[in-house]
């Protein structure tokens, strides 16, 4: 999530104070993605240093922020730039399971189930929230849908990981280093290594 660009978009509607920016950001996402005041102000200082926003002093203490022409160009550039999907991010859950595969005495099947239960409970929470979201609350609906799809992806990956473990001899993963067996094609080693060179 790009907080800096979300703040630029809110400022594109007109000049605002830091507190109002925080309130509008949280209202737009149904408070699913909370911001603290320090994060808002540090982001605004950085945007000001870059020339994307400027400030007006009010009563010598509060600052009102407004977007600049450079800020509008930056916002437009960001909106039109597709996210990087070529380099997968390091996924903490994937790394956690790969580490567990190396550790003697860890029941990886049980570990997968713990994480699956947690993801399913989160999905139930967002499903209830979706049912309670009025049709006109498009911004909140988009956030809830995105979370549901993300969580569904996690559950599907955990199910796929469970299926892979069924193909291994009993407890063989506990003594096997992460990576492919020696007879595997070398070109695939990098893709399977724990975290890669990203």
Coordinates of C-alpha atoms in Angstrom, one line a residue:
X1 CA 0.0 0.0 0.0
X2 CA 1.4 3.4 -0.9
X3 CA 0.5 5.8 1.8
X4 CA 2.3 8.7 0.1
X5 CA 0.2 8.3 -3.0
X6 CA -3.0 7.9 -1.1
X7 CA -2.2 11.2 0.7
X8 CA -1.5 12.9 -2.6
X9 CA -4.8 11.7 -4.0
X10 CA -6.7 13.2 -0.9
X11 CA -4.8 16.4 -1.3
X12 CA -5.8 16.5 -5.0
X13 CA -9.3 17.2 -3.7
X14 CA -8.1 20.3 -1.9
X15 CA -5.8 21.6 0.9
X16 CA -6.1 19.6 4.2
X17 CA -4.5 19.3 7.6
X18 CA -2.6 16.2 8.7
X19 CA -5.3 15.0 11.1
X20 CA -8.0 15.3 8.4
X21 CA -5.9 13.4 5.9
X22 CA -5.5 10.6 8.5
X23 CA -9.3 10.6 9.2
X24 CA -10.2 10.5 5.5
X25 CA -7.7 7.8 4.7
X26 CA -9.0 5.6 7.5
X27 CA -12.7 6.3 6.6
X28 CA -12.1 5.4 3.0
X29 CA -10.7 2.0 4.0
X30 CA -13.2 1.3 6.8
X31 CA -10.3 1.6 9.3
X32 CA -9.0 -1.7 8.0
X33 CA -5.6 0.0 7.3
X34 CA -5.1 2.4 10.2
X35 CA -2.5 5.1 10.1
X36 CA -0.8 6.7 13.1
X37 CA -0.3 10.5 13.2
X38 CA 3.5 10.1 13.1
X39 CA 3.3 8.1 9.9
X40 CA 1.1 10.8 8.2
X41 CA 3.4 13.6 9.2
X42 CA 6.6 11.9 8.3
X43 CA 5.2 11.0 4.9
X44 CA 4.0 14.6 4.4
X45 CA 7.5 16.0 5.3
X46 CA 9.0 13.6 2.8
X47 CA 6.5 14.7 0.1
X48 CA 7.2 18.3 0.9
X49 CA 11.0 17.8 0.6
X50 CA 10.4 16.1 -2.8
X51 CA 8.4 19.1 -3.9
X52 CA 5.1 17.2 -4.2
X53 CA 3.3 19.2 -1.5
X54 CA 3.7 22.6 0.1
X55 CA 2.4 23.9 3.3
X56 CA 0.6 27.0 4.7
X57 CA 1.2 28.0 8.3
X58 CA -2.0 28.4 10.2
X59 CA -1.9 30.1 13.7
X60 CA 1.8 29.4 13.8
X61 CA 1.3 25.7 14.8
X62 CA -0.9 23.8 12.4
X63 CA 0.1 23.2 8.8
X64 CA -2.3 22.9 6.0
X65 CA -1.0 20.9 3.0
X66 CA -1.7 21.3 -0.6
X67 CA -0.6 19.3 -3.7
X68 CA 1.8 20.9 -6.2
X69 CA 2.0 20.4 -9.9
X70 CA 4.9 18.0 -9.4
X71 CA 2.7 16.1 -6.9
X72 CA -0.1 15.8 -9.5
X73 CA 2.4 14.4 -12.1
X74 CA 3.8 12.0 -9.5
X75 CA 0.2 10.8 -8.6
X76 CA -0.7 10.4 -12.3
X77 CA 2.6 8.4 -13.0
X78 CA 1.9 6.1 -10.0
X79 CA -1.7 5.5 -11.0
X80 CA -0.7 4.5 -14.6
X81 CA 2.3 2.3 -13.6
X82 CA 1.3 -1.4 -13.2
X83 CA 2.6 -3.0 -9.9
X84 CA 5.6 -5.2 -10.2
X85 CA 4.3 -8.8 -10.6
X86 CA 7.5 -10.2 -12.2
X87 CA 9.5 -10.3 -8.9
X88 CA 7.5 -12.2 -6.3
X89 CA 7.8 -10.7 -2.8
X90 CA 9.4 -12.8 0.0
X91 CA 6.4 -14.3 1.7
X92 CA 6.8 -14.8 5.4
X93 CA 4.5 -17.8 5.5
X94 CA 6.3 -19.6 2.7
X95 CA 9.7 -19.0 4.4
X96 CA 8.3 -20.1 7.8
X97 CA 7.1 -23.5 6.3
X98 CA 10.4 -24.0 4.5
X99 CA 12.3 -23.4 7.7
X100 CA 9.9 -25.8 9.5
X101 CA 10.8 -28.5 6.9
X102 CA 14.4 -28.3 8.0
X103 CA 13.7 -28.6 11.7
X104 CA 13.7 -32.0 13.4
X105 CA 10.7 -32.4 15.7
X106 CA 8.4 -29.9 14.0
X107 CA 5.1 -31.3 12.9
X108 CA 4.7 -29.4 9.6
X109 CA 1.2 -30.8 8.9
X110 CA 0.1 -29.3 12.3
X111 CA 1.8 -26.1 11.5
X112 CA 0.0 -25.8 8.2
X113 CA -3.3 -26.4 9.9
X114 CA -2.6 -23.7 12.5
X115 CA -2.1 -21.1 9.8
X116 CA -5.0 -22.4 7.8
X117 CA -7.4 -22.1 10.7
X118 CA -6.2 -18.5 11.3
X119 CA -6.7 -17.6 7.6
X120 CA -10.2 -19.1 7.6
X121 CA -11.2 -17.2 10.7
X122 CA -10.0 -14.0 9.1
X123 CA -12.0 -14.8 6.0
X124 CA -15.1 -15.3 8.1
X125 CA -14.6 -11.9 9.7
X126 CA -14.3 -10.2 6.3
X127 CA -17.2 -12.2 4.9
X128 CA -19.4 -10.8 7.7
X129 CA -18.0 -7.3 7.1
X130 CA -18.8 -7.6 3.4
X131 CA -22.4 -8.6 4.2
X132 CA -22.8 -5.6 6.4
X133 CA -21.2 -3.1 4.0
X134 CA -23.8 -1.0 2.2
X135 CA -23.7 -1.2 -1.6
X136 CA -22.8 2.5 -1.9
X137 CA -19.6 2.0 0.2
X138 CA -17.5 1.2 -2.9
X139 CA -14.1 2.0 -1.3
X140 CA -14.7 -0.3 1.7
X141 CA -16.1 -3.0 -0.6
X142 CA -13.0 -2.9 -2.7
X143 CA -10.7 -3.3 0.4
X144 CA -12.8 -6.2 1.8
X145 CA -12.9 -8.0 -1.6
X146 CA -9.1 -7.6 -1.9
X147 CA -8.6 -9.1 1.6
X148 CA -10.9 -12.0 0.9
X149 CA -9.1 -12.8 -2.3
X150 CA -5.7 -12.5 -0.6
X151 CA -6.8 -14.8 2.3
X152 CA -8.3 -17.3 -0.2
X153 CA -5.0 -17.4 -1.9
X154 CA -3.2 -18.2 1.4
X155 CA -5.7 -21.0 2.2
X156 CA -5.2 -22.5 -1.3
X157 CA -1.4 -22.4 -1.0
X158 CA -1.6 -24.1 2.4
X159 CA -3.8 -26.8 0.9
X160 CA -1.3 -27.2 -1.9
X161 CA 1.6 -27.4 0.6
X162 CA -0.3 -30.1 2.5
X163 CA -0.8 -32.1 -0.7
X164 CA 2.9 -31.9 -1.5
X165 CA 3.8 -33.2 1.9
X166 CA 1.6 -36.3 1.3
X167 CA 3.9 -37.3 -1.5
X168 CA 7.0 -37.4 0.8
X169 CA 8.0 -40.5 2.8
X170 CA 7.1 -40.2 6.4
X171 CA 9.1 -37.4 8.2
X172 CA 11.6 -37.3 5.3
X173 CA 11.3 -33.5 5.2
X174 CA 12.7 -33.1 8.8
X175 CA 16.2 -34.3 7.6
X176 CA 16.1 -33.0 4.1
X177 CA 17.6 -29.5 3.4
X178 CA 15.4 -27.1 1.7
X179 CA 15.9 -27.2 -2.1
X180 CA 15.6 -29.9 -4.7
X181 CA 17.1 -33.3 -4.6
X182 CA 20.5 -33.8 -6.3
X183 CA 19.0 -35.2 -9.5
X184 CA 16.8 -32.1 -10.0
X185 CA 17.6 -29.8 -13.0
X186 CA 19.9 -27.0 -11.7
X187 CA 17.8 -24.3 -13.4
X188 CA 15.0 -24.9 -10.8
X189 CA 17.2 -24.5 -7.7
X190 CA 17.0 -20.7 -7.6
X191 CA 13.2 -20.7 -7.8
X192 CA 13.0 -23.2 -4.9
X193 CA 15.6 -21.6 -2.7
X194 CA 14.4 -19.9 0.5
X195 CA 14.0 -16.3 -0.4
X196 CA 16.2 -16.1 -3.6
X197 CA 18.4 -13.1 -4.4
X198 CA 15.7 -10.4 -4.3

